[in-house]
XYZ file of N, CA, C and O in Angstrom:
404
model
N 6.448 -10.642 -11.709
C 6.154 -9.235 -11.855
C 5.380 -9.015 -13.148
O 5.669 -9.615 -14.168
N 4.403 -8.143 -13.087
C 3.568 -7.839 -14.233
C 4.365 -7.054 -15.267
O 4.778 -5.925 -15.023
N 4.565 -7.642 -16.425
C 5.384 -7.010 -17.465
C 4.714 -5.777 -18.052
O 5.386 -4.930 -18.618
N 3.395 -5.662 -17.912
C 2.685 -4.499 -18.435
C 3.098 -3.214 -17.720
O 3.089 -2.152 -18.317
N 3.421 -3.303 -16.447
C 3.799 -2.095 -15.717
C 5.304 -1.871 -15.700
O 5.766 -0.815 -15.308
N 6.064 -2.843 -16.122
C 7.526 -2.743 -16.085
C 8.011 -1.976 -17.309
O 8.410 -2.554 -18.314
N 7.942 -0.639 -17.203
C 8.333 0.232 -18.309
C 9.377 1.221 -17.825
O 9.592 1.374 -16.607
N 9.987 1.901 -18.748
C 10.975 2.921 -18.390
C 10.334 4.040 -17.568
O 10.921 4.534 -16.608
N 9.117 4.416 -17.933
C 8.423 5.476 -17.198
C 8.152 5.064 -15.749
O 8.337 5.864 -14.823
N 7.726 3.831 -15.557
C 7.471 3.340 -14.196
C 8.790 3.248 -13.430
O 8.858 3.606 -12.251
N 9.853 2.783 -14.096
C 11.175 2.753 -13.461
C 11.566 4.145 -12.967
O 12.056 4.307 -11.847
N 11.341 5.154 -13.792
C 11.694 6.520 -13.411
C 10.856 7.007 -12.231
O 11.367 7.668 -11.328
N 9.567 6.650 -12.231
C 8.712 7.011 -11.109
C 9.220 6.372 -9.822
O 9.318 7.028 -8.780
N 9.564 5.082 -9.871
C 10.055 4.393 -8.675
C 11.382 4.975 -8.199
O 11.621 5.093 -6.999
N 12.245 5.351 -9.132
C 13.500 5.999 -8.750
C 13.215 7.315 -8.024
O 13.870 7.645 -7.034
N 12.237 8.050 -8.531
C 11.854 9.303 -7.879
C 11.347 9.042 -6.460
O 11.735 9.729 -5.506
N 10.509 8.016 -6.306
C 9.977 7.674 -4.983
C 11.103 7.249 -4.050
O 11.153 7.666 -2.889
N 12.030 6.450 -4.555
C 13.151 5.995 -3.729
C 14.080 7.139 -3.319
O 14.817 7.014 -2.345
N 14.020 8.260 -4.028
C 14.871 9.404 -3.675
C 14.298 10.224 -2.526
O 14.994 11.062 -1.954
N 13.029 9.984 -2.173
C 12.407 10.742 -1.090
C 13.052 10.385 0.241
O 13.339 9.223 0.507
N 13.280 11.398 1.067
C 14.065 11.200 2.299
C 13.236 10.995 3.554
O 13.708 10.418 4.520
N 12.018 11.531 3.575
C 11.217 11.400 4.793
C 9.732 11.538 4.454
O 9.361 11.756 3.303
N 8.911 11.403 5.472
C 7.467 11.427 5.283
C 7.001 12.765 4.718
O 6.111 12.815 3.866
N 7.603 13.852 5.166
C 7.217 15.180 4.675
C 7.480 15.308 3.178
O 6.663 15.859 2.437
N 8.617 14.788 2.716
C 8.905 14.793 1.279
C 7.907 13.920 0.520
O 7.527 14.240 -0.606
N 7.474 12.825 1.146
C 6.454 11.973 0.522
C 5.155 12.756 0.340
O 4.539 12.707 -0.735
N 4.738 13.478 1.394
C 3.528 14.291 1.267
C 3.674 15.296 0.127
O 2.787 15.437 -0.714
N 4.792 15.985 0.079
C 5.022 16.999 -0.952
C 4.952 16.386 -2.347
O 4.269 16.899 -3.239
N 5.650 15.287 -2.550
C 5.697 14.635 -3.865
C 4.348 14.051 -4.260
O 3.832 14.318 -5.349
N 3.759 13.253 -3.366
C 2.526 12.557 -3.721
C 1.343 13.502 -3.879
O 0.426 13.226 -4.652
N 1.351 14.630 -3.175
C 0.286 15.617 -3.378
C 0.371 16.227 -4.769
O -0.644 16.653 -5.326
N 1.575 16.284 -5.335
C 1.735 16.774 -6.708
C 1.429 15.695 -7.734
O 0.864 15.979 -8.789
N 1.803 14.459 -7.455
C 1.673 13.372 -8.427
C 0.260 12.794 -8.465
O -0.228 12.423 -9.533
N -0.384 12.701 -7.321
C -1.695 12.064 -7.227
C -2.785 13.078 -6.913
O -2.526 14.105 -6.290
N -3.995 12.732 -7.311
C -5.137 13.492 -6.816
C -5.354 13.067 -5.359
O -4.854 12.016 -4.930
N -6.109 13.858 -4.645
C -6.420 13.502 -3.257
C -7.111 12.145 -3.216
O -6.778 11.287 -2.392
N -8.054 11.924 -4.134
C -8.785 10.646 -4.147
C -7.878 9.468 -4.453
O -8.043 8.389 -3.881
N -6.912 9.644 -5.357
C -5.973 8.558 -5.655
C -5.138 8.221 -4.426
O -4.949 7.038 -4.101
N -4.662 9.231 -3.749
C -3.847 9.012 -2.552
C -4.674 8.362 -1.442
O -4.210 7.425 -0.779
N -5.900 8.825 -1.263
C -6.768 8.222 -0.254
C -7.113 6.779 -0.605
O -7.193 5.928 0.277
N -7.277 6.482 -1.889
C -7.553 5.107 -2.317
C -6.377 4.191 -2.023
O -6.555 3.062 -1.551
N -5.167 4.670 -2.303
C -3.968 3.873 -2.002
C -3.856 3.605 -0.506
O -3.591 2.474 -0.079
N -4.078 4.652 0.292
C -3.960 4.470 1.742
C -5.072 3.569 2.267
O -4.850 2.776 3.187
N -6.262 3.647 1.649
C -7.363 2.769 2.051
C -7.011 1.308 1.771
O -7.224 0.440 2.614
N -6.440 1.031 0.603
C -6.052 -0.344 0.271
C -5.009 -0.868 1.246
O -5.047 -2.042 1.634
N -4.083 -0.015 1.628
C -3.050 -0.430 2.575
C -3.690 -0.766 3.925
O -3.351 -1.781 4.546
N -4.627 0.065 4.359
C -5.335 -0.190 5.624
C -6.155 -1.476 5.533
O -6.185 -2.275 6.470
N -6.793 -1.712 4.399
C -7.558 -2.944 4.191
C -6.630 -4.151 4.288
O -6.949 -5.141 4.958
N -5.476 -4.073 3.650
C -4.516 -5.182 3.700
C -4.084 -5.462 5.136
O -3.997 -6.620 5.555
N -3.831 -4.399 5.872
C -3.429 -4.546 7.270
C -4.517 -5.258 8.075
O -4.242 -6.180 8.842
N -5.751 -4.852 7.865
C -6.860 -5.447 8.610
C -7.127 -6.888 8.177
O -7.453 -7.735 9.020
N -6.984 -7.181 6.886
C -7.140 -8.564 6.431
C -6.083 -9.458 7.066
O -6.366 -10.590 7.468
N -4.889 -8.926 7.165
C -3.794 -9.670 7.803
C -4.096 -9.951 9.276
O -3.649 -10.941 9.840
N -4.837 -9.039 9.891
C -5.240 -9.190 11.303
C -6.507 -10.041 11.435
O -7.080 -10.143 12.510
N -6.947 -10.643 10.309
C -8.108 -11.542 10.270
C -9.431 -10.852 10.593
O -10.362 -11.464 11.118
N -9.524 -9.568 10.276
C -10.787 -8.847 10.449
C -11.755 -9.292 9.358
O -11.352 -9.693 8.268
N -13.051 -9.199 9.638
C -14.067 -9.588 8.655
C -14.249 -8.463 7.640
O -13.900 -7.308 7.903
N -14.835 -8.833 6.490
C -15.119 -7.824 5.466
C -16.005 -6.719 6.046
O -15.816 -5.547 5.745
N -16.980 -7.092 6.874
C -17.880 -6.103 7.468
C -17.108 -5.139 8.361
O -17.295 -3.915 8.271
N -16.242 -5.667 9.222
C -15.427 -4.803 10.090
C -14.564 -3.853 9.267
O -14.458 -2.668 9.575
N -13.953 -4.403 8.224
C -13.064 -3.608 7.376
C -13.850 -2.520 6.654
O -13.442 -1.351 6.627
N -14.978 -2.894 6.100
C -15.813 -1.936 5.374
C -16.289 -0.813 6.292
O -16.254 0.361 5.923
N -16.713 -1.177 7.499
C -17.192 -0.170 8.454
C -16.081 0.792 8.863
O -16.298 1.990 8.978
N -14.877 0.270 9.080
C -13.776 1.124 9.548
C -13.162 1.960 8.426
O -12.826 3.124 8.627
N -13.034 1.380 7.237
C -12.310 2.068 6.162
C -13.212 2.706 5.115
O -12.763 3.560 4.357
N -14.453 2.258 5.044
C -15.349 2.725 3.992
C -15.121 2.025 2.667
O -15.726 2.372 1.659
N -14.240 1.026 2.649
C -13.933 0.290 1.416
C -15.110 -0.591 1.019
O -15.791 -1.160 1.868
N -15.324 -0.706 -0.288
C -16.366 -1.597 -0.786
C -15.894 -3.043 -0.666
O -14.693 -3.311 -0.551
N -16.845 -3.970 -0.722
C -16.458 -5.384 -0.677
C -15.623 -5.744 -1.904
O -14.760 -6.611 -1.824
N -15.841 -5.064 -3.028
C -15.032 -5.320 -4.227
C -13.573 -4.926 -3.982
O -12.654 -5.672 -4.353
N -13.364 -3.792 -3.331
C -11.993 -3.357 -3.013
C -11.354 -4.319 -2.024
O -10.204 -4.719 -2.195
N -12.095 -4.705 -1.003
C -11.568 -5.632 0.001
C -11.195 -6.951 -0.666
O -10.125 -7.511 -0.406
N -12.057 -7.436 -1.542
C -11.795 -8.686 -2.255
C -10.553 -8.572 -3.136
O -9.729 -9.488 -3.196
N -10.400 -7.443 -3.823
C -9.242 -7.223 -4.693
C -7.950 -7.231 -3.866
O -6.958 -7.847 -4.253
N -7.968 -6.566 -2.726
C -6.794 -6.542 -1.854
C -6.527 -7.942 -1.315
O -5.370 -8.387 -1.259
N -7.569 -8.660 -0.953
C -7.409 -10.024 -0.452
C -6.762 -10.922 -1.499
O -5.896 -11.739 -1.174
N -7.170 -10.763 -2.772
C -6.545 -11.536 -3.852
C -5.056 -11.209 -3.962
O -4.226 -12.087 -4.177
N -4.713 -9.927 -3.808
C -3.300 -9.537 -3.852
C -2.519 -10.167 -2.713
O -1.389 -10.614 -2.892
N -3.129 -10.199 -1.529
C -2.458 -10.816 -0.380
C -2.270 -12.316 -0.594
O -1.246 -12.882 -0.218
N -3.257 -12.956 -1.202
C -3.227 -14.405 -1.378
C -2.421 -14.842 -2.594
O -1.631 -15.777 -2.511
N -2.616 -14.153 -3.706
C -2.027 -14.604 -4.970
C -1.044 -13.617 -5.589
O -0.540 -13.863 -6.677
N -0.770 -12.528 -4.906
C 0.087 -11.490 -5.476
C 1.570 -11.795 -5.354
O 1.979 -12.948 -5.181
N 2.357 -10.760 -5.425
C 3.823 -10.876 -5.410
C 4.427 -10.737 -4.017
O 5.635 -10.565 -3.894
N 3.607 -10.770 -2.978
C 4.039 -10.638 -1.580
C 4.595 -9.252 -1.258
O 5.362 -9.089 -0.315
N 4.195 -8.257 -2.035
C 4.637 -6.891 -1.774
C 4.123 -6.353 -0.451
O 4.870 -5.735 0.313
N 2.839 -6.600 -0.180
C 2.286 -6.162 1.104
C 3.045 -6.827 2.253
O 3.440 -6.168 3.214
N 3.224 -8.139 2.148
C 3.881 -8.889 3.229
C 5.298 -8.376 3.469
O 5.727 -8.228 4.611
N 6.026 -8.096 2.398
C 7.386 -7.576 2.514
C 7.383 -6.266 3.317
O 8.173 -6.093 4.249
N 6.463 -5.381 2.978
C 6.398 -4.086 3.656
C 5.951 -4.250 5.101
O 6.530 -3.640 6.011
N 4.945 -5.084 5.340
C 4.483 -5.287 6.711
C 5.587 -5.861 7.591
O 5.767 -5.450 8.736
N 6.346 -6.813 7.071
C 7.445 -7.395 7.847
C 8.504 -6.345 8.160
O 9.030 -6.293 9.277
N 8.828 -5.501 7.200
C 9.824 -4.445 7.433
C 9.334 -3.434 8.453
O 10.099 -3.000 9.317
N 8.072 -3.060 8.372
C 7.521 -2.111 9.335
C 7.520 -2.697 10.746
O 7.829 -2.004 11.717
N 7.176 -3.983 10.842
C 7.196 -4.647 12.147
C 8.621 -4.723 12.701
O 8.840 -4.506 13.896
N 9.582 -5.017 11.848
C 10.978 -5.087 12.286
C 11.467 -3.715 12.748
O 12.158 -3.616 13.767
N 11.097 -2.665 12.028
C 11.480 -1.313 12.425
C 10.866 -0.942 13.765
O 11.511 -0.329 14.614
N 9.610 -1.331 13.954
C 8.921 -1.044 15.208
C 9.603 -1.749 16.375
O 9.816 -1.164 17.432
N 9.980 -3.016 16.175
C 10.671 -3.779 17.221
C 12.029 -3.191 17.561
O 12.435 -3.124 18.708
N 12.757 -2.765 16.538
C 14.100 -2.215 16.785
C 14.026 -0.851 17.448
O 14.976 -0.424 18.112
N 12.898 -0.155 17.298
C 12.729 1.153 17.928
C 12.336 1.025 19.401
O 12.473 1.969 20.163
N 11.860 -0.152 19.787
C 11.417 -0.357 21.182
C 12.573 -0.546 22.126
O 13.652 -0.822 21.880
């Protein structure tokens, strides 16, 4: 874990996020905390990660998401060399989807 971001303020932010109960509360909170562009950038990175995991090409990803090749490359580095945060979330979402079927 990156020690630069591991601060009391970040801990408090994560506690606040973990207190959210549903998607509507997430919209309410994140619309106050983030600018529209920040929120759209986060969601774009998540979509890029999903598509990279599905073995889509940079061109396909860029065309669908509007992400630059620099953003796609940065997300790809996180998927390859990061802390497996994306993978953890994707596995949980897939498990939830299976249990709902």
